[in-house]
mmCIF file of C-alpha atoms in Angstrom:
data_model
loop_
_atom_site.group_PDB
_atom_site.id
_atom_site.type_symbol
_atom_site.label_atom_id
_atom_site.label_comp_id
_atom_site.label_asym_id
_atom_site.label_seq_id
_atom_site.Cartn_x
_atom_site.Cartn_y
_atom_site.Cartn_z
ATOM 1 C CA UNK A 627 -10.994 -70.479 -77.691
ATOM 2 C CA UNK A 628 -14.258 -71.563 -79.349
ATOM 3 C CA UNK A 629 -16.374 -69.414 -81.655
ATOM 4 C CA UNK A 630 -19.023 -69.115 -78.925
ATOM 5 C CA UNK A 631 -16.471 -67.771 -76.450
ATOM 6 C CA UNK A 632 -15.164 -65.279 -79.025
ATOM 7 C CA UNK A 633 -18.673 -64.073 -79.793
ATOM 8 C CA UNK A 634 -19.469 -63.859 -76.098
ATOM 9 C CA UNK A 635 -16.364 -61.761 -75.471
ATOM 10 C CA UNK A 636 -17.174 -59.483 -78.417
ATOM 11 C CA UNK A 637 -20.728 -59.146 -77.118
ATOM 12 C CA UNK A 638 -19.489 -58.118 -73.669
ATOM 13 C CA UNK A 639 -17.171 -55.522 -75.222
ATOM 14 C CA UNK A 640 -20.000 -54.078 -77.328
ATOM 15 C CA UNK A 641 -22.318 -54.058 -74.307
ATOM 16 C CA UNK A 642 -19.659 -52.241 -72.251
ATOM 17 C CA UNK A 643 -19.207 -49.612 -74.982
ATOM 18 C CA UNK A 644 -22.975 -49.098 -75.188
ATOM 19 C CA UNK A 645 -23.160 -48.869 -71.391
ATOM 20 C CA UNK A 646 -20.387 -46.265 -71.141
ATOM 21 C CA UNK A 647 -21.952 -44.248 -73.965
ATOM 22 C CA UNK A 648 -25.401 -44.426 -72.337
ATOM 23 C CA UNK A 649 -23.969 -43.344 -69.000
ATOM 24 C CA UNK A 650 -22.174 -40.394 -70.613
ATOM 25 C CA UNK A 651 -25.359 -39.291 -72.385
ATOM 26 C CA UNK A 652 -27.419 -39.820 -69.225
ATOM 27 C CA UNK A 653 -25.134 -37.611 -67.115
ATOM 28 C CA UNK A 654 -24.011 -34.955 -69.607
ATOM 29 C CA UNK A 655 -26.901 -34.249 -71.997
ATOM 30 C CA UNK A 656 -29.265 -32.645 -69.423
ATOM 31 C CA UNK A 657 -26.690 -29.843 -69.002
ATOM 32 C CA UNK A 658 -25.770 -29.359 -72.694
ATOM 33 C CA UNK A 659 -28.937 -27.556 -73.706
ATOM 34 C CA UNK A 660 -26.952 -24.628 -75.138
ATOM 35 C CA UNK A 661 -24.659 -26.833 -77.221
ATOM 36 C CA UNK A 662 -26.738 -29.516 -78.967
ATOM 37 C CA UNK A 663 -30.064 -29.889 -80.722
ATOM 38 C CA UNK A 664 -32.871 -30.195 -78.172
ATOM 39 C CA UNK A 665 -34.831 -32.903 -79.992
ATOM 40 C CA UNK A 666 -31.746 -35.058 -80.552
ATOM 41 C CA UNK A 667 -30.642 -34.540 -76.929
ATOM 42 C CA UNK A 668 -34.025 -35.544 -75.540
ATOM 43 C CA UNK A 669 -34.348 -38.679 -77.703
ATOM 44 C CA UNK A 670 -30.781 -39.758 -76.887
ATOM 45 C CA UNK A 671 -31.282 -39.088 -73.179
ATOM 46 C CA UNK A 672 -34.559 -41.034 -72.949
ATOM 47 C CA UNK A 673 -32.989 -44.007 -74.732
ATOM 48 C CA UNK A 674 -29.900 -43.948 -72.510
ATOM 49 C CA UNK A 675 -32.073 -43.625 -69.399
ATOM 50 C CA UNK A 676 -34.128 -46.646 -70.445
ATOM 51 C CA UNK A 677 -30.911 -48.586 -70.946
ATOM 52 C CA UNK A 678 -29.595 -47.505 -67.519
ATOM 53 C CA UNK A 679 -32.840 -48.516 -65.784
ATOM 54 C CA UNK A 680 -32.917 -51.942 -67.467
ATOM 55 C CA UNK A 681 -29.239 -52.474 -66.637
ATOM 56 C CA UNK A 682 -29.846 -51.483 -63.019
ATOM 57 C CA UNK A 683 -32.747 -53.930 -62.681
ATOM 58 C CA UNK A 684 -30.999 -56.933 -64.256
ATOM 59 C CA UNK A 685 -27.370 -56.311 -63.257
ATOM 60 C CA UNK A 686 -25.612 -59.356 -61.763
ATOM 61 C CA UNK A 687 -22.570 -57.724 -60.210
ATOM 62 C CA UNK A 688 -24.358 -56.260 -57.179
ATOM 63 C CA UNK A 689 -22.399 -57.190 -54.059
ATOM 64 C CA UNK A 690 -24.742 -58.034 -51.194
ATOM 65 C CA UNK A 691 -21.789 -58.071 -48.776
ATOM 66 C CA UNK A 692 -20.618 -54.569 -49.723
ATOM 67 C CA UNK A 693 -19.683 -51.931 -47.164
ATOM 68 C CA UNK A 694 -22.138 -49.236 -46.088
ATOM 69 C CA UNK A 695 -21.229 -46.664 -48.764
ATOM 70 C CA UNK A 696 -21.380 -49.203 -51.607
ATOM 71 C CA UNK A 697 -24.614 -50.672 -50.252
ATOM 72 C CA UNK A 698 -26.371 -47.292 -50.179
ATOM 73 C CA UNK A 699 -24.816 -46.253 -53.501
ATOM 74 C CA UNK A 700 -26.184 -49.360 -55.229
ATOM 75 C CA UNK A 701 -29.664 -48.475 -53.997
ATOM 76 C CA UNK A 702 -29.627 -44.749 -54.753
ATOM 77 C CA UNK A 703 -30.096 -44.925 -58.537
ATOM 78 C CA UNK A 704 -33.614 -43.513 -58.167
ATOM 79 C CA UNK A 705 -32.173 -40.300 -56.711
ATOM 80 C CA UNK A 706 -29.789 -39.956 -59.673
ATOM 81 C CA UNK A 707 -32.740 -40.469 -62.040
ATOM 82 C CA UNK A 708 -34.643 -37.683 -60.246
ATOM 83 C CA UNK A 709 -31.639 -35.345 -60.372
ATOM 84 C CA UNK A 710 -30.941 -35.907 -64.088
ATOM 85 C CA UNK A 711 -34.642 -35.740 -65.007
ATOM 86 C CA UNK A 712 -34.977 -32.462 -63.114
ATOM 87 C CA UNK A 713 -31.994 -31.007 -64.974
ATOM 88 C CA UNK A 714 -33.456 -32.098 -68.319
ATOM 89 C CA UNK A 715 -36.911 -30.654 -67.578
ATOM 90 C CA UNK A 716 -35.497 -27.342 -66.272
ATOM 91 C CA UNK A 717 -33.053 -26.855 -69.139
ATOM 92 C CA UNK A 718 -35.104 -28.172 -72.084
ATOM 93 C CA UNK A 719 -38.739 -27.383 -71.279
ATOM 94 C CA UNK A 720 -40.699 -24.212 -70.636
ATOM 95 C CA UNK A 721 -42.181 -25.007 -67.230
ATOM 96 C CA UNK A 722 -42.588 -23.637 -63.711
ATOM 97 C CA UNK A 723 -40.567 -26.561 -62.443
ATOM 98 C CA UNK A 724 -37.253 -25.225 -61.088
ATOM 99 C CA UNK A 725 -34.321 -26.287 -58.929
ATOM 100 C CA UNK A 726 -36.248 -25.475 -55.741
ATOM 101 C CA UNK A 727 -38.835 -28.082 -56.685
ATOM 102 C CA UNK A 728 -36.036 -30.452 -57.659
ATOM 103 C CA UNK A 729 -34.393 -30.081 -54.229
ATOM 104 C CA UNK A 730 -37.779 -30.521 -52.539
ATOM 105 C CA UNK A 731 -38.486 -33.781 -54.403
ATOM 106 C CA UNK A 732 -34.902 -35.004 -54.036
ATOM 107 C CA UNK A 733 -34.947 -34.505 -50.255
ATOM 108 C CA UNK A 734 -38.488 -35.854 -49.916
ATOM 109 C CA UNK A 735 -37.529 -39.128 -51.608
ATOM 110 C CA UNK A 736 -33.843 -39.198 -50.664
ATOM 111 C CA UNK A 737 -34.350 -39.045 -46.883
ATOM 112 C CA UNK A 738 -36.584 -42.149 -46.611
ATOM 113 C CA UNK A 739 -34.506 -43.937 -49.271
ATOM 114 C CA UNK A 740 -31.266 -43.374 -47.345
ATOM 115 C CA UNK A 741 -32.833 -44.024 -43.929
ATOM 116 C CA UNK A 742 -34.441 -47.295 -45.063
ATOM 117 C CA UNK A 743 -31.190 -48.454 -46.692
ATOM 118 C CA UNK A 744 -29.305 -47.697 -43.464
ATOM 119 C CA UNK A 745 -31.892 -49.717 -41.549
ATOM 120 C CA UNK A 746 -31.658 -52.656 -43.981
ATOM 121 C CA UNK A 747 -27.849 -52.619 -43.843
ATOM 122 C CA UNK A 748 -27.919 -52.459 -40.038
ATOM 123 C CA UNK A 749 -30.356 -55.385 -39.852
ATOM 124 C CA UNK A 750 -28.146 -57.477 -42.150
ATOM 125 C CA UNK A 751 -24.914 -56.815 -40.274
ATOM 126 C CA UNK A 752 -26.023 -56.581 -36.617
ATOM 127 C CA UNK A 753 -28.894 -59.122 -36.465
ATOM 128 C CA UNK A 754 -31.074 -57.094 -34.035
ATOM 129 C CA UNK A 755 -33.708 -58.584 -31.738
ATOM 130 C CA UNK A 756 -37.427 -58.035 -32.269
ATOM 131 C CA UNK A 757 -37.444 -55.340 -29.583
ATOM 132 C CA UNK A 758 -34.508 -53.552 -31.228
ATOM 133 C CA UNK A 759 -36.266 -53.797 -34.601
ATOM 134 C CA UNK A 760 -39.388 -52.225 -33.120
ATOM 135 C CA UNK A 761 -37.372 -49.334 -31.670
ATOM 136 C CA UNK A 762 -35.439 -48.968 -34.926
ATOM 137 C CA UNK A 763 -38.589 -48.722 -37.052
ATOM 138 C CA UNK A 764 -40.065 -46.195 -34.615
ATOM 139 C CA UNK A 765 -36.948 -44.004 -34.817
ATOM 140 C CA UNK A 766 -36.902 -44.406 -38.601
ATOM 141 C CA UNK A 767 -40.469 -43.096 -38.859
ATOM 142 C CA UNK A 768 -39.659 -40.102 -36.632
ATOM 143 C CA UNK A 769 -36.580 -39.191 -38.698
ATOM 144 C CA UNK A 770 -38.498 -39.366 -41.989
ATOM 145 C CA UNK A 771 -41.418 -37.287 -40.672
ATOM 146 C CA UNK A 772 -39.009 -34.741 -39.150
ATOM 147 C CA UNK A 773 -37.147 -34.164 -42.428
ATOM 148 C CA UNK A 774 -40.354 -34.143 -44.473
ATOM 149 C CA UNK A 775 -41.599 -31.268 -42.292
ATOM 150 C CA UNK A 776 -38.268 -29.436 -42.776
ATOM 151 C CA UNK A 777 -38.570 -30.089 -46.521
ATOM 152 C CA UNK A 778 -42.117 -28.699 -46.605
ATOM 153 C CA UNK A 779 -40.939 -25.656 -44.657
ATOM 154 C CA UNK A 780 -38.175 -25.147 -47.247
ATOM 155 C CA UNK A 781 -40.501 -25.182 -50.263
ATOM 156 C CA UNK A 782 -43.021 -22.997 -48.437
ATOM 157 C CA UNK A 783 -40.292 -20.460 -47.725
ATOM 158 C CA UNK A 784 -38.882 -20.233 -51.251
ATOM 159 C CA UNK A 785 -42.399 -20.054 -52.724
ATOM 160 C CA UNK A 786 -43.448 -17.531 -50.035
ATOM 161 C CA UNK A 787 -46.522 -19.422 -48.866
ATOM 162 C CA UNK A 788 -46.878 -17.521 -45.598
ATOM 163 C CA UNK A 789 -49.543 -19.658 -43.916
ATOM 164 C CA UNK A 790 -47.665 -22.860 -44.783
ATOM 165 C CA UNK A 791 -44.445 -21.344 -43.426
ATOM 166 C CA UNK A 792 -45.978 -20.860 -39.991
ATOM 167 C CA UNK A 793 -47.725 -24.265 -40.038
ATOM 168 C CA UNK A 794 -44.668 -26.319 -40.974
ATOM 169 C CA UNK A 795 -42.307 -24.048 -39.023
ATOM 170 C CA UNK A 796 -44.404 -24.555 -35.899
ATOM 171 C CA UNK A 797 -44.496 -28.329 -36.402
ATOM 172 C CA UNK A 798 -40.723 -28.383 -36.952
ATOM 173 C CA UNK A 799 -40.149 -26.403 -33.741
ATOM 174 C CA UNK A 800 -42.394 -28.768 -31.782
ATOM 175 C CA UNK A 801 -40.432 -31.784 -33.004
ATOM 176 C CA UNK A 802 -37.062 -30.110 -32.405
ATOM 177 C CA UNK A 803 -37.805 -29.113 -28.840
ATOM 178 C CA UNK A 804 -39.508 -32.420 -28.097
ATOM 179 C CA UNK A 805 -36.306 -34.160 -29.214
ATOM 180 C CA UNK A 806 -34.154 -31.829 -27.108
ATOM 181 C CA UNK A 807 -36.323 -32.208 -24.003
ATOM 182 C CA UNK A 808 -36.546 -35.982 -24.421
ATOM 183 C CA UNK A 809 -32.759 -36.207 -24.874
ATOM 184 C CA UNK A 810 -32.081 -34.288 -21.661
ATOM 185 C CA UNK A 811 -34.672 -36.056 -19.518
ATOM 186 C CA UNK A 812 -34.504 -39.595 -20.894
ATOM 187 C CA UNK A 813 -32.056 -42.196 -19.648
ATOM 188 C CA UNK A 814 -31.280 -43.096 -23.257
ATOM 189 C CA UNK A 815 -28.104 -41.565 -24.651
ATOM 190 C CA UNK A 816 -28.317 -39.567 -27.876
ATOM 191 C CA UNK A 817 -25.566 -38.636 -30.282
ATOM 192 C CA UNK A 818 -24.181 -35.165 -29.516
ATOM 193 C CA UNK A 819 -24.137 -34.308 -33.232
ATOM 194 C CA UNK A 820 -27.925 -34.797 -33.404
ATOM 195 C CA UNK A 821 -28.374 -32.714 -30.246
ATOM 196 C CA UNK A 822 -26.365 -29.861 -31.791
ATOM 197 C CA UNK A 823 -28.311 -30.241 -35.053
ATOM 198 C CA UNK A 824 -31.662 -29.972 -33.243
ATOM 199 C CA UNK A 825 -30.524 -26.965 -31.222
ATOM 200 C CA UNK A 826 -29.236 -25.054 -34.271
ATOM 201 C CA UNK A 827 -32.303 -25.928 -36.362
ATOM 202 C CA UNK A 828 -34.622 -24.892 -33.503
ATOM 203 C CA UNK A 829 -32.922 -21.525 -33.036
ATOM 204 C CA UNK A 830 -32.808 -20.924 -36.797
ATOM 205 C CA UNK A 831 -36.490 -21.707 -37.325
ATOM 206 C CA UNK A 832 -37.466 -19.515 -34.362
ATOM 207 C CA UNK A 833 -35.524 -16.511 -35.717
ATOM 208 C CA UNK A 834 -36.914 -17.087 -39.205
ATOM 209 C CA UNK A 835 -40.545 -17.301 -38.029
ATOM 210 C CA UNK A 836 -40.178 -14.115 -35.965
ATOM 211 C CA UNK A 837 -38.599 -12.380 -38.955
ATOM 212 C CA UNK A 838 -41.579 -13.424 -41.123
ATOM 213 C CA UNK A 839 -44.042 -11.513 -38.908
ATOM 214 C CA UNK A 840 -44.857 -8.329 -40.892
ATOM 215 C CA UNK A 841 -45.732 -6.057 -37.958
ATOM 216 C CA UNK A 842 -42.713 -4.876 -35.893
ATOM 217 C CA UNK A 843 -44.778 -4.413 -32.716
ATOM 218 C CA UNK A 844 -46.069 -7.976 -32.969
ATOM 219 C CA UNK A 845 -42.501 -9.098 -33.656
ATOM 220 C CA UNK A 846 -41.344 -7.549 -30.381
ATOM 221 C CA UNK A 847 -44.251 -9.078 -28.440
ATOM 222 C CA UNK A 848 -43.592 -12.527 -29.917
ATOM 223 C CA UNK A 849 -39.854 -12.130 -29.324
ATOM 224 C CA UNK A 850 -40.503 -11.335 -25.645
ATOM 225 C CA UNK A 851 -42.821 -14.309 -25.273
ATOM 226 C CA UNK A 852 -40.457 -16.694 -27.077
ATOM 227 C CA UNK A 853 -37.529 -15.483 -24.943
ATOM 228 C CA UNK A 854 -39.535 -16.158 -21.788
ATOM 229 C CA UNK A 855 -40.537 -19.599 -23.080
ATOM 230 C CA UNK A 856 -36.929 -20.433 -23.973
ATOM 231 C CA UNK A 857 -35.689 -19.261 -20.589
ATOM 232 C CA UNK A 858 -38.378 -21.139 -18.684
ATOM 233 C CA UNK A 859 -37.876 -24.314 -20.690
ATOM 234 C CA UNK A 860 -34.106 -24.242 -20.203
ATOM 235 C CA UNK A 861 -34.607 -23.648 -16.460
ATOM 236 C CA UNK A 862 -37.074 -26.544 -16.172
ATOM 237 C CA UNK A 863 -34.803 -28.829 -18.174
ATOM 238 C CA UNK A 864 -31.893 -27.851 -15.922
ATOM 239 C CA UNK A 865 -33.890 -28.605 -12.773
ATOM 240 C CA UNK A 866 -35.185 -31.904 -14.168
ATOM 241 C CA UNK A 867 -31.704 -32.850 -15.333
ATOM 242 C CA UNK A 868 -30.288 -32.106 -11.881
ATOM 243 C CA UNK A 869 -32.985 -34.244 -10.245
ATOM 244 C CA UNK A 870 -32.330 -37.048 -12.721
ATOM 245 C CA UNK A 871 -28.587 -36.938 -12.079
ATOM 246 C CA UNK A 872 -29.183 -36.926 -8.295
ATOM 247 C CA UNK A 873 -31.504 -39.914 -8.599
ATOM 248 C CA UNK A 874 -28.961 -41.655 -10.800
ATOM 249 C CA UNK A 875 -26.229 -40.959 -8.256
ATOM 250 C CA UNK A 876 -28.392 -42.263 -5.404
ATOM 251 C CA UNK A 877 -29.194 -45.374 -7.434
ATOM 252 C CA UNK A 878 -25.506 -45.999 -8.218
ATOM 253 C CA UNK A 879 -24.592 -45.565 -4.547
ATOM 254 C CA UNK A 880 -27.283 -48.056 -3.574
ATOM 255 C CA UNK A 881 -26.077 -50.568 -6.171
ATOM 256 C CA UNK A 882 -22.515 -50.181 -4.904
ATOM 257 C CA UNK A 883 -23.733 -50.874 -1.368
ATOM 258 C CA UNK A 884 -25.363 -54.173 -2.331
ATOM 259 C CA UNK A 885 -22.728 -55.123 -4.918
ATOM 260 C CA UNK A 886 -21.026 -58.424 -3.940
ATOM 261 C CA UNK A 887 -17.409 -58.360 -2.805
ATOM 262 C CA UNK A 888 -15.540 -61.678 -2.720
ATOM 263 C CA UNK A 889 -11.950 -62.762 -3.152
ATOM 264 C CA UNK A 890 -9.941 -65.969 -3.692
ATOM 265 C CA UNK A 891 -8.338 -67.896 -0.847
ATOM 266 C CA UNK A 892 -5.933 -70.851 -0.839
ATOM 267 C CA UNK A 893 -7.785 -74.106 -1.055
ATOM 268 C CA UNK A 894 -5.395 -75.696 1.439
ATOM 269 C CA UNK A 895 -6.598 -73.208 4.074
ATOM 270 C CA UNK A 896 -10.252 -74.234 3.728
ATOM 271 C CA UNK A 897 -11.693 -75.937 6.816
ATOM 272 C CA UNK A 898 -14.185 -78.369 5.319
ATOM 273 C CA UNK A 899 -15.745 -79.060 8.708
ATOM 274 C CA UNK A 900 -16.497 -75.390 9.377
ATOM 275 C CA UNK A 901 -20.087 -74.209 9.052
ATOM 276 C CA UNK A 902 -18.842 -71.137 7.208
ATOM 277 C CA UNK A 903 -17.782 -73.327 4.282
ATOM 278 C CA UNK A 904 -20.182 -74.396 1.511
ATOM 279 C CA UNK A 905 -19.650 -76.509 -1.578
ATOM 280 C CA UNK A 906 -21.152 -75.464 -4.894
ATOM 281 C CA UNK A 907 -21.246 -78.249 -7.456
ATOM 282 C CA UNK A 908 -21.535 -77.194 -11.088
ATOM 283 C CA UNK A 909 -22.852 -79.557 -13.742
ATOM 284 C CA UNK A 910 -22.668 -79.024 -17.526
ATOM 285 C CA UNK A 911 -25.850 -77.756 -19.129
ATOM 286 C CA UNK A 912 -26.094 -80.750 -21.445
ATOM 287 C CA UNK A 913 -28.274 -83.871 -21.504
ATOM 288 C CA UNK A 914 -25.415 -86.304 -20.934
ATOM 289 C CA UNK A 915 -23.698 -85.694 -17.585
ATOM 290 C CA UNK A 916 -20.821 -88.109 -17.245
ATOM 291 C CA UNK A 917 -17.268 -87.725 -16.058
ATOM 292 C CA UNK A 918 -15.638 -86.990 -12.753
ATOM 293 C CA UNK A 919 -15.533 -84.056 -10.367
ATOM 294 C CA UNK A 920 -12.833 -81.445 -10.534
ATOM 295 C CA UNK A 921 -11.904 -78.789 -7.981
ATOM 296 C CA UNK A 922 -11.515 -75.274 -9.346
ATOM 297 C CA UNK A 923 -10.615 -73.584 -6.073
ATOM 298 C CA UNK A 924 -12.202 -71.521 -3.329
ATOM 299 C CA UNK A 925 -13.222 -67.951 -2.632
ATOM 300 C CA UNK A 926 -14.628 -66.107 0.364
ATOM 301 C CA UNK A 927 -17.557 -63.707 0.399
ATOM 302 C CA UNK A 928 -17.209 -60.541 2.470
ATOM 303 C CA UNK A 929 -19.696 -59.340 5.060
ATOM 304 C CA UNK A 930 -20.965 -56.720 2.610
ATOM 305 C CA UNK A 931 -23.852 -58.623 0.941
ATOM 306 C CA UNK A 932 -24.967 -62.032 -0.187
ATOM 307 C CA UNK A 933 -25.314 -62.961 -3.859
ATOM 308 C CA UNK A 934 -26.694 -65.658 -6.167
ATOM 309 C CA UNK A 935 -24.547 -67.724 -8.537
ATOM 310 C CA UNK A 936 -26.028 -67.953 -12.017
ATOM 311 C CA UNK A 937 -23.507 -70.089 -13.935
ATOM 312 C CA UNK A 938 -19.863 -70.830 -14.621
ATOM 313 C CA UNK A 939 -18.524 -70.959 -18.186
ATOM 314 C CA UNK A 940 -15.391 -72.956 -19.061
ATOM 315 C CA UNK A 941 -14.312 -73.582 -22.655
ATOM 316 C CA UNK A 942 -17.684 -72.219 -23.884
ATOM 317 C CA UNK A 943 -19.554 -74.820 -21.821
ATOM 318 C CA UNK A 944 -22.143 -73.593 -19.306
ATOM 319 C CA UNK A 945 -21.960 -75.200 -15.864
ATOM 320 C CA UNK A 946 -25.013 -74.619 -13.663
ATOM 321 C CA UNK A 947 -25.081 -74.885 -9.848
ATOM 322 C CA UNK A 948 -26.650 -78.230 -8.983
ATOM 323 C CA UNK A 949 -28.067 -77.351 -5.572
ATOM 324 C CA UNK A 950 -26.732 -74.441 -3.531
ATOM 325 C CA UNK A 951 -26.565 -71.182 -5.462
ATOM 326 C CA UNK A 952 -26.884 -68.547 -2.722
ATOM 327 C CA UNK A 953 -23.626 -67.392 -1.130
ATOM 328 C CA UNK A 954 -24.258 -65.818 2.258
ATOM 329 C CA UNK A 955 -22.162 -63.127 3.907
ATOM 330 C CA UNK A 956 -18.807 -64.323 5.210
ATOM 331 C CA UNK A 957 -19.138 -67.767 3.628
ATOM 332 C CA UNK A 958 -16.254 -69.652 2.002
ATOM 333 C CA UNK A 959 -17.270 -71.310 -1.243
ATOM 334 C CA UNK A 960 -15.614 -74.367 -2.747
ATOM 335 C CA UNK A 961 -16.086 -74.451 -6.509
ATOM 336 C CA UNK A 962 -16.340 -77.981 -7.945
ATOM 337 C CA UNK A 963 -17.495 -79.131 -11.378
ATOM 338 C CA UNK A 964 -18.425 -82.364 -13.101
ATOM 339 C CA UNK A 965 -16.379 -82.447 -16.310
ATOM 340 C CA UNK A 966 -16.152 -84.864 -19.226
ATOM 341 C CA UNK A 967 -12.407 -84.515 -19.025
ATOM 342 C CA UNK A 968 -9.919 -82.713 -16.838
ATOM 343 C CA UNK A 969 -9.825 -79.063 -17.998
ATOM 344 C CA UNK A 970 -6.052 -78.835 -17.786
ATOM 345 C CA UNK A 971 -5.862 -76.651 -20.889
ATOM 346 C CA UNK A 972 -8.081 -73.991 -19.311
ATOM 347 C CA UNK A 973 -6.849 -71.345 -16.926
ATOM 348 C CA UNK A 974 -9.861 -69.024 -16.970
ATOM 349 C CA UNK A 975 -13.566 -69.298 -16.309
ATOM 350 C CA UNK A 976 -16.401 -66.808 -16.526
ATOM 351 C CA UNK A 977 -18.526 -66.519 -13.400
ATOM 352 C CA UNK A 978 -21.987 -64.938 -13.673
ATOM 353 C CA UNK A 979 -23.782 -63.857 -10.495
ATOM 354 C CA UNK A 980 -26.750 -61.747 -9.343
ATOM 355 C CA UNK A 981 -26.986 -59.427 -6.381
ATOM 356 C CA UNK A 982 -30.018 -59.380 -4.069
ATOM 357 C CA UNK A 983 -31.926 -57.100 -6.475
ATOM 358 C CA UNK A 984 -31.188 -59.149 -9.569
ATOM 359 C CA UNK A 985 -28.450 -56.955 -11.024
ATOM 360 C CA UNK A 986 -26.118 -59.106 -13.095
ATOM 361 C CA UNK A 987 -22.309 -59.203 -12.783
ATOM 362 C CA UNK A 988 -19.647 -61.017 -14.742
ATOM 363 C CA UNK A 989 -16.184 -62.005 -13.506
ATOM 364 C CA UNK A 990 -13.097 -63.589 -14.990
ATOM 365 C CA UNK A 991 -11.867 -66.279 -12.619
ATOM 366 C CA UNK A 992 -8.187 -67.065 -13.204
ATOM 367 C CA UNK A 993 -6.879 -70.313 -11.713
ATOM 368 C CA UNK A 994 -3.823 -72.528 -11.970
ATOM 369 C CA UNK A 995 -3.369 -76.281 -12.050
ATOM 370 C CA UNK A 996 -1.625 -78.097 -9.235
ATOM 371 C CA UNK A 997 -1.091 -81.816 -8.903
ATOM 372 C CA UNK A 998 -4.226 -82.406 -6.865
ATOM 373 C CA UNK A 999 -6.364 -79.258 -7.057
ATOM 374 C CA UNK A 1000 -6.700 -75.959 -8.862
ATOM 375 C CA UNK A 1001 -6.097 -72.710 -7.015
ATOM 376 C CA UNK A 1002 -8.044 -69.554 -7.862
ATOM 377 C CA UNK A 1003 -5.481 -66.790 -8.324
ATOM 378 C CA UNK A 1004 -7.622 -63.791 -9.261
ATOM 379 C CA UNK A 1005 -11.253 -62.755 -9.594
ATOM 380 C CA UNK A 1006 -11.728 -59.717 -11.836
ATOM 381 C CA UNK A 1007 -15.023 -58.049 -12.751
ATOM 382 C CA UNK A 1008 -15.875 -57.561 -16.412
ATOM 383 C CA UNK A 1009 -17.726 -54.326 -17.048
ATOM 384 C CA UNK A 1010 -20.412 -54.935 -19.680
ATOM 385 C CA UNK A 1011 -23.731 -53.473 -20.832
ATOM 386 C CA UNK A 1012 -25.686 -56.623 -20.131
#
């Protein structure tokens, strides 16, 4: 080991000792106001905090591929700074700043910090589309504004600012019941935990605002009005929800009526001279189209509805219908492809089709290899969210 390596190792050890000492001072000294000299504690804490900030900025061990908890933890140092600074100010200085203000500031900065970090982590791991990003940023803004209003209501309550209580309490109630109404009436699904959170927060704020009214007679009048509003809103939501579910049921029934129904048949039973038989040739979606044709098998469409063939996927290669793509009612369809080589290793294909209204369906087509042709054994729908 060279002298430089020895010195480097000693330097890292010294740096680690300084770092551990600074961290201990940073975390412990704000709460030791009754045990140590105030001036010494403040000087030591400010120096350790400066060291921690510099270390946080220039650290090289940050893992960009960390899991969610580590990712957020690495980016939450500001919140720890606020918490420790608040403890130091409250315990060492004569000021009106107290833990209520500390909680207010911590929530006010912590909510957007955590929400933005969650959004950044989600964008890195899920690779959303531009439309998903737009929706995500919109939801992020709503969440931050919602919790800022709750935070303002909190500080108004503990400081007994009556006018502010009613202003921010009213805004919070509007947002809560907008979220609840939107969740019940919208087709978009919402997490049940958030629904329960909104309901509990809404009820709690309502009770608190009524309790804050100084006149008992006015309290009773407001309570009667609020009860009527709650009852009417719940009734309207119930009616609208019933209508929505009925419309959804009607829509599903209609889709089921036009949904294609087809099944495999033995290729040897196909009458190629019959007008009820069509051939669908699939060609690879590539510039170079060489090779020979290959028979996959045959299937028959029922008399239920016609459909449109979108593509066939074999071994991750897209094969597009060359000419005929519409399968009429009662028609037998021969499936043939142009392939670079005989796909003897494959026994499955993915078939994508559309119904007459453009609804997309996906099927797994299972086939086997014979000496001369392939026989389709099974056609099974794949339920997806596409």
